[in-house]
mmCIF file of N, CA and C in Angstrom:
data_model
loop_
_atom_site.group_PDB
_atom_site.id
_atom_site.type_symbol
_atom_site.label_atom_id
_atom_site.label_comp_id
_atom_site.label_asym_id
_atom_site.label_seq_id
_atom_site.Cartn_x
_atom_site.Cartn_y
_atom_site.Cartn_z
ATOM 1 N N MET B 13 20.727 -32.448 -41.198
ATOM 2 C CA MET B 13 20.597 -31.292 -39.980
ATOM 3 C C MET B 13 19.267 -30.589 -39.749
ATOM 4 N N HIS B 14 18.654 -30.499 -41.132
ATOM 5 C CA HIS B 14 17.382 -29.983 -40.761
ATOM 6 C C HIS B 14 15.860 -30.229 -40.230
ATOM 7 N N ARG B 15 16.624 -32.041 -39.671
ATOM 8 C CA ARG B 15 15.333 -32.060 -38.887
ATOM 9 C C ARG B 15 15.784 -32.318 -37.254
ATOM 10 N N ARG B 16 17.159 -31.731 -36.955
ATOM 11 C CA ARG B 16 17.656 -31.647 -35.822
ATOM 12 C C ARG B 16 17.327 -29.670 -35.592
ATOM 13 N N SER B 17 17.362 -28.982 -36.131
ATOM 14 C CA SER B 17 16.472 -27.664 -36.652
ATOM 15 C C SER B 17 15.182 -27.946 -35.997
ATOM 16 N N ALA B 18 14.254 -28.714 -37.076
ATOM 17 C CA ALA B 18 13.118 -28.962 -36.866
ATOM 18 C C ALA B 18 12.341 -29.120 -35.350
ATOM 19 N N LEU B 19 13.398 -30.482 -34.965
ATOM 20 C CA LEU B 19 13.439 -30.670 -33.310
ATOM 21 C C LEU B 19 13.483 -29.815 -32.340
ATOM 22 N N LEU B 20 14.921 -28.844 -32.563
ATOM 23 C CA LEU B 20 15.107 -28.045 -31.708
ATOM 24 C C LEU B 20 14.026 -26.944 -31.482
ATOM 25 N N LEU B 21 13.473 -26.796 -32.242
ATOM 26 C CA LEU B 21 12.225 -25.400 -32.794
ATOM 27 C C LEU B 21 11.271 -25.735 -31.996
ATOM 28 N N ILE B 22 10.416 -27.534 -32.523
ATOM 29 C CA ILE B 22 9.522 -27.831 -31.426
ATOM 30 C C ILE B 22 9.364 -27.757 -29.793
ATOM 31 N N PHE B 23 10.272 -28.000 -29.578
ATOM 32 C CA PHE B 23 10.773 -28.416 -28.378
ATOM 33 C C PHE B 23 11.008 -27.207 -27.676
ATOM 34 N N THR B 24 11.595 -25.899 -27.940
ATOM 35 C CA THR B 24 11.535 -24.473 -27.809
ATOM 36 C C THR B 24 9.960 -23.829 -27.491
ATOM 37 N N ILE B 25 9.496 -24.257 -28.275
ATOM 38 C CA ILE B 25 7.943 -23.839 -28.615
ATOM 39 C C ILE B 25 7.588 -24.185 -27.206
ATOM 40 N N VAL B 26 7.170 -26.062 -27.324
ATOM 41 C CA VAL B 26 6.594 -26.319 -26.560
ATOM 42 C C VAL B 26 6.891 -26.166 -24.724
ATOM 43 N N SER B 27 8.240 -26.317 -24.645
ATOM 44 C CA SER B 27 8.732 -25.927 -23.341
ATOM 45 C C SER B 27 8.501 -24.581 -22.839
ATOM 46 N N SER B 28 8.424 -23.626 -23.947
ATOM 47 C CA SER B 28 8.249 -22.280 -23.593
ATOM 48 C C SER B 28 6.688 -22.088 -22.856
ATOM 49 N N GLY B 29 5.640 -22.996 -23.789
ATOM 50 C CA GLY B 29 4.591 -22.991 -23.477
ATOM 51 C C GLY B 29 3.924 -23.261 -22.050
ATOM 52 N N CYS B 30 4.886 -24.511 -22.017
ATOM 53 C CA CYS B 30 4.629 -25.210 -20.558
ATOM 54 C C CYS B 30 4.961 -24.715 -19.207
ATOM 55 N N THR B 31 6.185 -23.996 -19.028
ATOM 56 C CA THR B 31 6.621 -23.216 -17.996
ATOM 57 C C THR B 31 6.494 -21.843 -16.954
ATOM 58 N N SER B 32 5.373 -21.464 -18.342
ATOM 59 C CA SER B 32 4.622 -19.850 -17.745
ATOM 60 C C SER B 32 3.467 -20.301 -16.363
ATOM 61 N N ASN B 33 3.225 -21.855 -16.515
ATOM 62 C CA ASN B 33 1.998 -21.572 -15.300
ATOM 63 C C ASN B 33 2.845 -22.420 -14.138
ATOM 64 N N TYR B 34 3.828 -22.709 -14.166
ATOM 65 C CA TYR B 34 4.757 -23.245 -12.620
ATOM 66 C C TYR B 34 4.587 -22.415 -11.720
ATOM 67 N N ALA B 35 4.541 -21.301 -12.152
ATOM 68 C CA ALA B 35 4.782 -19.738 -10.470
ATOM 69 C C ALA B 35 3.789 -19.865 -10.331
ATOM 70 N N PRO B 36 3.862 -20.258 -8.736
ATOM 71 C CA PRO B 36 2.567 -19.599 -7.992
ATOM 72 C C PRO B 36 2.077 -18.955 -8.242
ATOM 73 N N GLN B 37 0.943 -18.441 -7.971
ATOM 74 C CA GLN B 37 -0.134 -16.909 -7.674
ATOM 75 C C GLN B 37 -0.398 -16.844 -6.409
ATOM 76 N N ALA B 38 0.182 -15.518 -5.945
ATOM 77 C CA ALA B 38 -0.467 -15.529 -4.642
ATOM 78 C C ALA B 38 -2.115 -15.233 -4.657
ATOM 79 N N GLU B 39 -2.611 -15.287 -3.394
ATOM 80 C CA GLU B 39 -4.012 -15.042 -3.598
ATOM 81 C C GLU B 39 -4.217 -13.908 -3.024
ATOM 82 N N GLN B 40 -5.359 -13.444 -4.167
ATOM 83 C CA GLN B 40 -5.179 -11.908 -4.033
ATOM 84 C C GLN B 40 -6.463 -11.553 -3.442
ATOM 85 N N ALA B 41 -6.579 -10.221 -2.467
ATOM 86 C CA ALA B 41 -8.224 -10.438 -1.732
ATOM 87 C C ALA B 41 -9.170 -9.376 -2.543
ATOM 88 N N ALA B 42 -10.042 -9.396 -2.432
ATOM 89 C CA ALA B 42 -10.783 -8.771 -3.021
ATOM 90 C C ALA B 42 -10.962 -7.157 -2.650
ATOM 91 N N SER B 43 -10.460 -6.336 -3.512
ATOM 92 C CA SER B 43 -10.714 -4.828 -2.878
ATOM 93 C C SER B 43 -11.651 -3.945 -3.358
ATOM 94 N N VAL B 44 -11.774 -2.744 -2.925
ATOM 95 C CA VAL B 44 -12.467 -1.782 -3.846
ATOM 96 C C VAL B 44 -11.741 -0.472 -3.764
ATOM 97 N N PRO B 45 -11.727 0.596 -4.212
ATOM 98 C CA PRO B 45 -11.473 1.482 -4.793
ATOM 99 C C PRO B 45 -11.431 2.223 -3.158
ATOM 100 N N ALA B 46 -10.367 2.973 -2.202
ATOM 101 C CA ALA B 46 -10.552 3.273 -1.233
ATOM 102 C C ALA B 46 -8.752 4.787 -1.057
ATOM 103 N N SER B 47 -9.726 6.097 -1.418
ATOM 104 C CA SER B 47 -9.132 6.634 -0.621
ATOM 105 C C SER B 47 -9.764 8.434 -0.058
ATOM 106 N N GLY B 48 -8.797 9.084 0.120
ATOM 107 C CA GLY B 48 -9.073 10.213 1.121
ATOM 108 C C GLY B 48 -8.515 11.064 1.911
ATOM 109 N N LEU B 49 -8.475 11.709 2.979
ATOM 110 C CA LEU B 49 -8.246 12.908 3.484
ATOM 111 C C LEU B 49 -8.078 12.568 5.089
ATOM 112 N N ILE B 50 -6.422 12.983 5.336
ATOM 113 C CA ILE B 50 -6.133 12.858 6.974
ATOM 114 C C ILE B 50 -5.801 14.402 7.526
ATOM 115 N N THR B 51 -6.616 14.774 8.335
ATOM 116 C CA THR B 51 -6.344 15.618 8.696
ATOM 117 C C THR B 51 -5.116 16.024 10.498
ATOM 118 N N TRP B 52 -4.447 16.826 10.564
ATOM 119 C CA TRP B 52 -4.442 16.802 12.614
ATOM 120 C C TRP B 52 -4.583 18.371 12.576
ATOM 121 N N LYS B 53 -5.760 18.698 13.633
ATOM 122 C CA LYS B 53 -5.836 19.492 14.185
ATOM 123 C C LYS B 53 -6.791 20.581 13.077
ATOM 124 N N GLY B 54 -7.145 19.816 12.128
ATOM 125 C CA GLY B 54 -7.620 20.959 10.995
ATOM 126 C C GLY B 54 -6.591 21.099 9.919
ATOM 127 N N GLN B 55 -5.546 20.942 9.540
ATOM 128 C CA GLN B 55 -4.053 20.917 8.521
ATOM 129 C C GLN B 55 -4.501 19.577 8.416
ATOM 130 N N PRO B 56 -3.563 19.683 6.951
ATOM 131 C CA PRO B 56 -3.814 18.200 6.153
ATOM 132 C C PRO B 56 -2.354 17.581 6.799
ATOM 133 N N LEU B 57 -2.294 16.214 7.000
ATOM 134 C CA LEU B 57 -1.004 15.603 7.252
ATOM 135 C C LEU B 57 -0.638 14.940 6.171
ATOM 136 N N ALA B 58 0.879 15.558 6.460
ATOM 137 C CA ALA B 58 1.544 14.940 4.617
ATOM 138 C C ALA B 58 2.976 13.833 5.447
ATOM 139 N N GLY B 59 3.079 12.844 4.189
ATOM 140 C CA GLY B 59 4.126 12.086 4.583
ATOM 141 C C GLY B 59 3.743 10.808 5.653
ATOM 142 N N PHE B 60 2.711 10.783 6.092
ATOM 143 C CA PHE B 60 2.352 9.714 7.197
ATOM 144 C C PHE B 60 1.734 9.027 6.508
ATOM 145 N N ARG B 61 2.153 7.474 6.993
ATOM 146 C CA ARG B 61 1.221 5.969 6.329
ATOM 147 C C ARG B 61 0.008 6.014 7.340
ATOM 148 N N ILE B 62 -0.694 5.357 6.396
ATOM 149 C CA ILE B 62 -2.187 5.197 7.497
ATOM 150 C C ILE B 62 -2.524 3.404 7.010
ATOM 151 N N ASN B 63 -2.450 2.820 8.087
ATOM 152 C CA ASN B 63 -2.586 1.540 8.071
ATOM 153 C C ASN B 63 -4.248 0.963 8.595
ATOM 154 N N LEU B 64 -4.572 -0.064 7.588
ATOM 155 C CA LEU B 64 -5.817 -0.692 7.993
ATOM 156 C C LEU B 64 -5.851 -1.897 8.366
ATOM 157 N N LEU B 65 -6.352 -2.112 9.470
ATOM 158 C CA LEU B 65 -6.509 -4.151 10.132
ATOM 159 C C LEU B 65 -7.906 -4.031 9.676
ATOM 160 N N PRO B 66 -8.069 -5.099 8.742
ATOM 161 C CA PRO B 66 -9.540 -5.151 9.148
ATOM 162 C C PRO B 66 -9.955 -5.830 10.049
ATOM 163 N N ALA B 67 -11.209 -5.904 10.871
ATOM 164 C CA ALA B 67 -11.690 -6.662 11.813
ATOM 165 C C ALA B 67 -11.859 -7.789 11.477
ATOM 166 N N ASP B 68 -12.176 -8.328 10.258
ATOM 167 C CA ASP B 68 -12.694 -9.626 10.097
ATOM 168 C C ASP B 68 -10.957 -10.553 9.890
ATOM 169 N N GLY B 69 -10.087 -9.922 9.973
ATOM 170 C CA GLY B 69 -8.838 -11.099 9.822
ATOM 171 C C GLY B 69 -8.444 -11.151 7.929
ATOM 172 N N GLN B 70 -8.862 -9.949 7.565
ATOM 173 C CA GLN B 70 -8.933 -10.106 5.742
ATOM 174 C C GLN B 70 -7.158 -9.045 5.962
ATOM 175 N N ARG B 71 -7.223 -8.779 4.649
ATOM 176 C CA ARG B 71 -5.728 -8.424 4.304
ATOM 177 C C ARG B 71 -5.605 -7.169 4.568
ATOM 178 N N PRO B 72 -4.423 -6.522 5.369
ATOM 179 C CA PRO B 72 -4.539 -5.216 5.973
ATOM 180 C C PRO B 72 -4.685 -4.519 4.560
ATOM 181 N N ALA B 73 -4.546 -3.104 4.510
ATOM 182 C CA ALA B 73 -4.423 -1.808 3.442
ATOM 183 C C ALA B 73 -3.361 -0.982 4.026
ATOM 184 N N ALA B 74 -2.760 -0.567 2.798
ATOM 185 C CA ALA B 74 -2.014 0.563 3.421
ATOM 186 C C ALA B 74 -1.860 1.765 2.276
ATOM 187 N N GLY B 75 -1.764 3.269 2.765
ATOM 188 C CA GLY B 75 -1.177 4.254 1.804
ATOM 189 C C GLY B 75 -0.408 4.987 2.610
ATOM 190 N N VAL B 76 0.077 6.197 1.826
ATOM 191 C CA VAL B 76 0.841 7.514 2.448
ATOM 192 C C VAL B 76 0.231 8.454 2.087
ATOM 193 N N SER B 77 0.115 9.604 2.714
ATOM 194 C CA SER B 77 -0.599 10.735 2.372
ATOM 195 C C SER B 77 0.280 11.735 1.389
ATOM 196 N N ASP B 78 -0.211 12.549 0.745
ATOM 197 C CA ASP B 78 0.711 13.843 -0.035
ATOM 198 C C ASP B 78 0.870 14.764 0.733
ATOM 199 N N ALA B 79 0.970 15.585 -0.005
ATOM 200 C CA ALA B 79 1.527 17.000 0.759
ATOM 201 C C ALA B 79 0.103 17.331 1.280
ATOM 202 N N GLU B 80 -0.662 17.331 0.249
ATOM 203 C CA GLU B 80 -2.287 17.872 0.648
ATOM 204 C C GLU B 80 -3.139 16.958 1.764
ATOM 205 N N GLY B 81 -2.301 15.844 2.280
ATOM 206 C CA GLY B 81 -3.251 15.366 3.005
ATOM 207 C C GLY B 81 -3.937 13.977 2.736
ATOM 208 N N ARG B 82 -4.019 13.545 1.296
ATOM 209 C CA ARG B 82 -4.782 12.900 0.456
ATOM 210 C C ARG B 82 -3.925 11.753 0.695
ATOM 211 N N PHE B 83 -4.763 10.067 0.637
ATOM 212 C CA PHE B 83 -3.716 9.095 0.511
ATOM 213 C C PHE B 83 -4.839 8.052 0.300
ATOM 214 N N VAL B 84 -4.023 7.207 -0.956
ATOM 215 C CA VAL B 84 -4.800 5.995 -1.849
ATOM 216 C C VAL B 84 -4.637 5.152 -0.846
ATOM 217 N N LEU B 85 -5.377 4.088 -0.744
ATOM 218 C CA LEU B 85 -5.051 2.855 -0.039
ATOM 219 C C LEU B 85 -4.620 1.885 -1.018
ATOM 220 N N GLY B 86 -3.808 0.680 -0.437
ATOM 221 C CA GLY B 86 -3.312 -0.579 -1.523
ATOM 222 C C GLY B 86 -3.768 -1.342 -0.487
ATOM 223 N N THR B 87 -4.233 -2.950 -0.997
ATOM 224 C CA THR B 87 -4.407 -4.242 -0.248
ATOM 225 C C THR B 87 -3.107 -4.981 -1.137
ATOM 226 N N ASN B 88 -3.527 -5.565 -2.070
ATOM 227 C CA ASN B 88 -2.545 -6.530 -2.927
ATOM 228 C C ASN B 88 -1.344 -5.729 -3.509
ATOM 229 N N SER B 89 -2.066 -4.288 -4.351
ATOM 230 C CA SER B 89 -0.476 -3.654 -4.693
ATOM 231 C C SER B 89 -0.875 -2.391 -4.558
ATOM 232 N N PRO B 90 -0.124 -1.131 -4.335
ATOM 233 C CA PRO B 90 0.071 0.200 -4.613
ATOM 234 C C PRO B 90 -1.682 0.795 -5.062
ATOM 235 N N ASN B 91 -2.314 0.912 -4.039
ATOM 236 C CA ASN B 91 -3.127 1.682 -5.036
ATOM 237 C C ASN B 91 -4.069 1.295 -5.163
ATOM 238 N N ASP B 92 -4.390 -0.322 -5.073
ATOM 239 C CA ASP B 92 -5.688 -1.063 -5.558
ATOM 240 C C ASP B 92 -6.872 -0.787 -4.591
ATOM 241 N N GLY B 93 -6.968 -0.452 -3.577
ATOM 242 C CA GLY B 93 -8.022 -0.250 -2.672
ATOM 243 C C GLY B 93 -7.671 -0.816 -1.483
ATOM 244 N N ALA B 94 -8.783 -1.316 -1.107
ATOM 245 C CA ALA B 94 -8.897 -2.070 0.367
ATOM 246 C C ALA B 94 -10.350 -3.285 0.835
ATOM 247 N N VAL B 95 -10.307 -3.763 1.256
ATOM 248 C CA VAL B 95 -11.479 -4.984 1.392
ATOM 249 C C VAL B 95 -12.532 -4.371 2.203
ATOM 250 N N VAL B 96 -13.367 -4.698 1.766
ATOM 251 C CA VAL B 96 -14.276 -4.160 2.387
ATOM 252 C C VAL B 96 -14.802 -4.518 3.704
ATOM 253 N N GLY B 97 -15.310 -3.459 4.201
ATOM 254 C CA GLY B 97 -15.831 -3.538 5.988
ATOM 255 C C GLY B 97 -15.125 -2.872 6.981
ATOM 256 N N THR B 98 -15.269 -3.106 8.513
ATOM 257 C CA THR B 98 -14.745 -1.945 9.191
ATOM 258 C C THR B 98 -13.410 -2.404 9.527
ATOM 259 N N HIS B 99 -12.409 -1.588 9.784
ATOM 260 C CA HIS B 99 -10.990 -1.246 9.240
ATOM 261 C C HIS B 99 -10.512 -0.778 10.917
ATOM 262 N N LYS B 100 -10.146 -1.438 11.976
ATOM 263 C CA LYS B 100 -9.157 -0.315 13.192
ATOM 264 C C LYS B 100 -7.975 0.170 12.075
ATOM 265 N N VAL B 101 -7.598 1.281 12.968
ATOM 266 C CA VAL B 101 -6.483 2.201 12.243
ATOM 267 C C VAL B 101 -5.371 2.900 12.798
ATOM 268 N N SER B 102 -4.022 2.789 11.714
ATOM 269 C CA SER B 102 -2.982 3.486 13.023
ATOM 270 C C SER B 102 -2.278 4.178 11.878
ATOM 271 N N VAL B 103 -1.601 5.358 12.647
ATOM 272 C CA VAL B 103 -0.981 6.376 11.632
ATOM 273 C C VAL B 103 0.657 6.451 11.875
ATOM 274 N N ILE B 104 1.215 6.479 11.493
ATOM 275 C CA ILE B 104 2.877 6.975 11.495
ATOM 276 C C ILE B 104 3.830 7.232 10.470
ATOM 277 N N TRP B 105 4.395 8.224 10.719
ATOM 278 C CA TRP B 105 5.385 9.253 9.745
ATOM 279 C C TRP B 105 6.172 8.021 9.263
ATOM 280 N N GLU B 106 6.205 8.224 7.773
ATOM 281 C CA GLU B 106 6.813 7.403 6.689
ATOM 282 C C GLU B 106 8.285 8.277 5.896
ATOM 283 N N GLN B 107 9.471 7.883 6.436
ATOM 284 C CA GLN B 107 10.715 8.662 6.537
ATOM 285 C C GLN B 107 10.742 8.354 5.210
ATOM 286 N N PRO B 108 11.271 9.840 4.377
ATOM 287 C CA PRO B 108 11.598 9.601 2.850
ATOM 288 C C PRO B 108 12.749 8.585 3.173
ATOM 289 N N VAL B 109 13.019 8.081 1.771
ATOM 290 C CA VAL B 109 13.916 6.915 1.684
ATOM 291 C C VAL B 109 14.772 7.417 0.091
ATOM 292 N N ASP B 110 15.893 7.143 0.178
ATOM 293 C CA ASP B 110 16.914 7.918 -1.245
ATOM 294 C C ASP B 110 16.000 6.805 -2.134
ATOM 295 N N ASP B 111 15.822 7.534 -3.299
ATOM 296 C CA ASP B 111 15.549 6.916 -4.620
ATOM 297 C C ASP B 111 16.411 6.764 -5.306
ATOM 298 N N GLY B 112 17.871 6.678 -5.078
ATOM 299 C CA GLY B 112 18.867 6.896 -6.071
ATOM 300 C C GLY B 112 18.956 8.172 -7.262
ATOM 301 N N LEU B 113 17.729 8.901 -7.055
ATOM 302 C CA LEU B 113 17.609 9.581 -8.331
ATOM 303 C C LEU B 113 18.334 10.833 -7.919
ATOM 304 N N GLY B 114 18.380 11.215 -7.006
ATOM 305 C CA GLY B 114 19.279 12.878 -6.461
ATOM 306 C C GLY B 114 17.649 13.697 -5.879
ATOM 307 N N THR B 115 16.683 13.028 -5.801
ATOM 308 C CA THR B 115 15.762 13.525 -4.972
ATOM 309 C C THR B 115 15.210 13.541 -3.896
ATOM 310 N N ALA B 116 16.009 12.691 -3.054
ATOM 311 C CA ALA B 116 15.966 13.005 -1.349
ATOM 312 C C ALA B 116 16.227 14.162 -1.102
ATOM 313 N N PRO B 117 16.352 14.320 0.187
ATOM 314 C CA PRO B 117 16.479 15.905 0.881
ATOM 315 C C PRO B 117 18.463 15.206 1.760
ATOM 316 N N ALA B 118 18.881 16.661 1.270
ATOM 317 C CA ALA B 118 20.445 16.267 1.774
ATOM 318 C C ALA B 118 20.338 16.030 2.993
ATOM 319 N N ASP B 119 19.342 15.986 4.069
ATOM 320 C CA ASP B 119 19.640 15.957 5.564
ATOM 321 C C ASP B 119 18.579 14.377 5.995
ATOM 322 N N LEU B 120 18.753 13.660 5.107
ATOM 323 C CA LEU B 120 17.803 12.401 5.179
ATOM 324 C C LEU B 120 17.717 11.231 6.489
ATOM 325 N N ALA B 121 19.046 11.756 7.002
ATOM 326 C CA ALA B 121 18.992 10.853 8.021
ATOM 327 C C ALA B 121 18.689 11.556 9.553
ATOM 328 N N THR B 122 18.663 12.951 9.538
ATOM 329 C CA THR B 122 18.072 13.626 10.702
ATOM 330 C C THR B 122 16.719 13.780 10.260
ATOM 331 N N GLN B 123 16.251 13.634 9.079
ATOM 332 C CA GLN B 123 15.036 14.135 8.842
ATOM 333 C C GLN B 123 13.865 13.698 10.063
ATOM 334 N N LYS B 124 13.072 14.957 10.321
ATOM 335 C CA LYS B 124 12.526 13.963 11.705
ATOM 336 C C LYS B 124 10.902 14.555 11.073
ATOM 337 N N PRO B 125 9.428 14.198 11.394
ATOM 338 C CA PRO B 125 8.357 13.889 11.166
ATOM 339 C C PRO B 125 7.548 15.808 11.357
ATOM 340 N N PRO B 126 7.033 15.860 10.272
ATOM 341 C CA PRO B 126 6.456 17.655 10.613
ATOM 342 C C PRO B 126 5.765 17.693 11.704
ATOM 343 N N VAL B 127 4.900 16.519 11.771
ATOM 344 C CA VAL B 127 4.443 16.426 13.292
ATOM 345 C C VAL B 127 4.898 15.617 14.110
ATOM 346 N N ASP B 128 4.241 15.818 15.708
ATOM 347 C CA ASP B 128 4.999 14.990 16.630
ATOM 348 C C ASP B 128 3.428 14.115 16.880
ATOM 349 N N LEU B 129 2.811 13.513 16.131
ATOM 350 C CA LEU B 129 1.401 12.461 17.057
ATOM 351 C C LEU B 129 1.852 12.286 18.087
ATOM 352 N N PRO B 130 0.439 11.628 19.408
ATOM 353 C CA PRO B 130 0.857 11.144 19.513
ATOM 354 C C PRO B 130 0.935 10.055 20.104
ATOM 355 N N ALA B 131 1.482 8.945 21.049
ATOM 356 C CA ALA B 131 2.129 7.705 20.425
ATOM 357 C C ALA B 131 1.239 6.861 20.389
ATOM 358 N N LYS B 132 0.096 6.867 20.409
ATOM 359 C CA LYS B 132 -1.323 6.355 20.667
ATOM 360 C C LYS B 132 -1.617 5.499 19.475
ATOM 361 N N PHE B 133 -1.222 6.865 18.234
ATOM 362 C CA PHE B 133 -1.824 6.692 16.801
ATOM 363 C C PHE B 133 -0.918 5.914 16.247
ATOM 364 N N ALA B 134 0.092 4.979 16.693
ATOM 365 C CA ALA B 134 1.164 4.384 15.898
ATOM 366 C C ALA B 134 0.704 2.987 15.998
ATOM 367 N N SER B 135 -0.307 2.434 16.776
ATOM 368 C CA SER B 135 -0.919 1.081 16.906
ATOM 369 C C SER B 135 -2.416 0.932 16.468
ATOM 370 N N PRO B 136 -2.997 0.001 15.979
ATOM 371 C CA PRO B 136 -4.275 0.256 15.562
ATOM 372 C C PRO B 136 -5.163 -0.400 17.010
ATOM 373 N N GLU B 137 -4.601 -0.829 17.921
ATOM 374 C CA GLU B 137 -5.221 -1.340 18.847
ATOM 375 C C GLU B 137 -5.315 0.195 19.975
ATOM 376 N N THR B 138 -4.657 0.797 19.521
ATOM 377 C CA THR B 138 -4.462 2.175 20.794
ATOM 378 C C THR B 138 -5.090 3.544 19.904
ATOM 379 N N SER B 139 -4.824 3.366 19.080
ATOM 380 C CA SER B 139 -5.674 4.788 18.305
ATOM 381 C C SER B 139 -6.789 5.430 18.376
ATOM 382 N N GLY B 140 -7.998 4.515 18.596
ATOM 383 C CA GLY B 140 -9.023 4.882 18.621
ATOM 384 C C GLY B 140 -9.658 5.273 17.303
ATOM 385 N N LEU B 141 -9.170 4.947 16.320
ATOM 386 C CA LEU B 141 -9.409 5.241 15.119
ATOM 387 C C LEU B 141 -9.980 3.708 14.315
ATOM 388 N N SER B 142 -11.402 4.001 13.209
ATOM 389 C CA SER B 142 -11.367 3.439 12.587
ATOM 390 C C SER B 142 -12.274 3.957 11.094
ATOM 391 N N LEU B 143 -12.146 2.750 10.158
ATOM 392 C CA LEU B 143 -12.922 3.442 8.950
ATOM 393 C C LEU B 143 -13.404 2.087 8.155
ATOM 394 N N GLU B 144 -14.504 2.988 7.762
ATOM 395 C CA GLU B 144 -15.485 1.643 7.302
ATOM 396 C C GLU B 144 -15.768 2.152 5.801
ATOM 397 N N ILE B 145 -15.196 0.381 5.292
ATOM 398 C CA ILE B 145 -14.987 0.443 3.668
ATOM 399 C C ILE B 145 -16.365 -0.146 3.019
ATOM 400 N N PRO B 146 -17.193 0.577 2.634
ATOM 401 C CA PRO B 146 -18.156 0.179 1.567
ATOM 402 C C PRO B 146 -17.906 -0.244 0.870
ATOM 403 N N ALA B 147 -19.311 -1.354 0.425
ATOM 404 C CA ALA B 147 -18.922 -2.376 -0.522
ATOM 405 C C ALA B 147 -18.668 -1.746 -1.577
ATOM 406 N N GLY B 148 -19.276 -0.471 -2.415
ATOM 407 C CA GLY B 148 -18.723 0.157 -3.625
ATOM 408 C C GLY B 148 -17.980 1.327 -3.661
ATOM 409 N N GLY B 149 -16.640 1.113 -2.594
ATOM 410 C CA GLY B 149 -15.270 1.785 -2.178
ATOM 411 C C GLY B 149 -15.832 3.407 -1.945
ATOM 412 N N SER B 150 -14.651 3.819 -1.959
ATOM 413 C CA SER B 150 -14.772 5.333 -1.623
ATOM 414 C C SER B 150 -13.990 6.103 -2.321
ATOM 415 N N SER B 151 -14.096 7.594 -2.446
ATOM 416 C CA SER B 151 -13.109 8.536 -2.574
ATOM 417 C C SER B 151 -13.322 9.599 -1.199
ATOM 418 N N THR B 152 -14.022 9.073 -0.371
ATOM 419 C CA THR B 152 -14.077 10.492 0.436
ATOM 420 C C THR B 152 -14.069 10.031 2.053
ATOM 421 N N LEU B 153 -13.094 8.803 2.366
ATOM 422 C CA LEU B 153 -12.895 8.673 3.417
ATOM 423 C C LEU B 153 -12.056 9.591 4.191
ATOM 424 N N GLN B 154 -12.842 10.366 5.748
ATOM 425 C CA GLN B 154 -11.976 11.020 6.511
ATOM 426 C C GLN B 154 -11.451 10.643 7.290
ATOM 427 N N LEU B 155 -9.797 11.067 7.870
ATOM 428 C CA LEU B 155 -9.795 10.706 9.224
ATOM 429 C C LEU B 155 -9.158 11.869 9.840
ATOM 430 N N THR B 156 -10.021 12.356 10.771
ATOM 431 C CA THR B 156 -9.493 13.869 11.376
ATOM 432 C C THR B 156 -8.780 13.181 12.818
ATOM 433 N N LEU B 157 -7.542 13.663 13.025
ATOM 434 C CA LEU B 157 -6.574 13.321 14.185
ATOM 435 C C LEU B 157 -6.528 14.782 15.021
ATOM 436 N N GLN B 158 -7.200 14.523 16.152
ATOM 437 C CA GLN B 158 -6.903 15.800 17.094
ATOM 438 C C GLN B 158 -6.130 15.200 17.820
#
């Protein structure tokens, strides 16, 4: 009986140590801290998604502006930054979603953007916007929409 328990224990220890390396890891893009401010006609633009499309085909980055127009970009995970280089930019409204905690507005289905941006800003090809992410990262990125 003791021999059987010992074998079961050894099997459990060996098998649990070997299985953790089988899960494939997604390749992570090298990113640097990247955050800034977005404004529309001089006023902070809240609740909009800023999408960055790198010119060199690297992984894109995105972030959503808060009530003060501040945004933090993420590439591999939220808020981890963006890849270094030149990026074309698009800006679209990020409609609030029901988080299930009762904090969503009651009229969620009829919510409209606080600002009707021109359609050109919805595509990185037509927005005319670009950002340069420096090698050391930046916390002072500026997107000024007119």
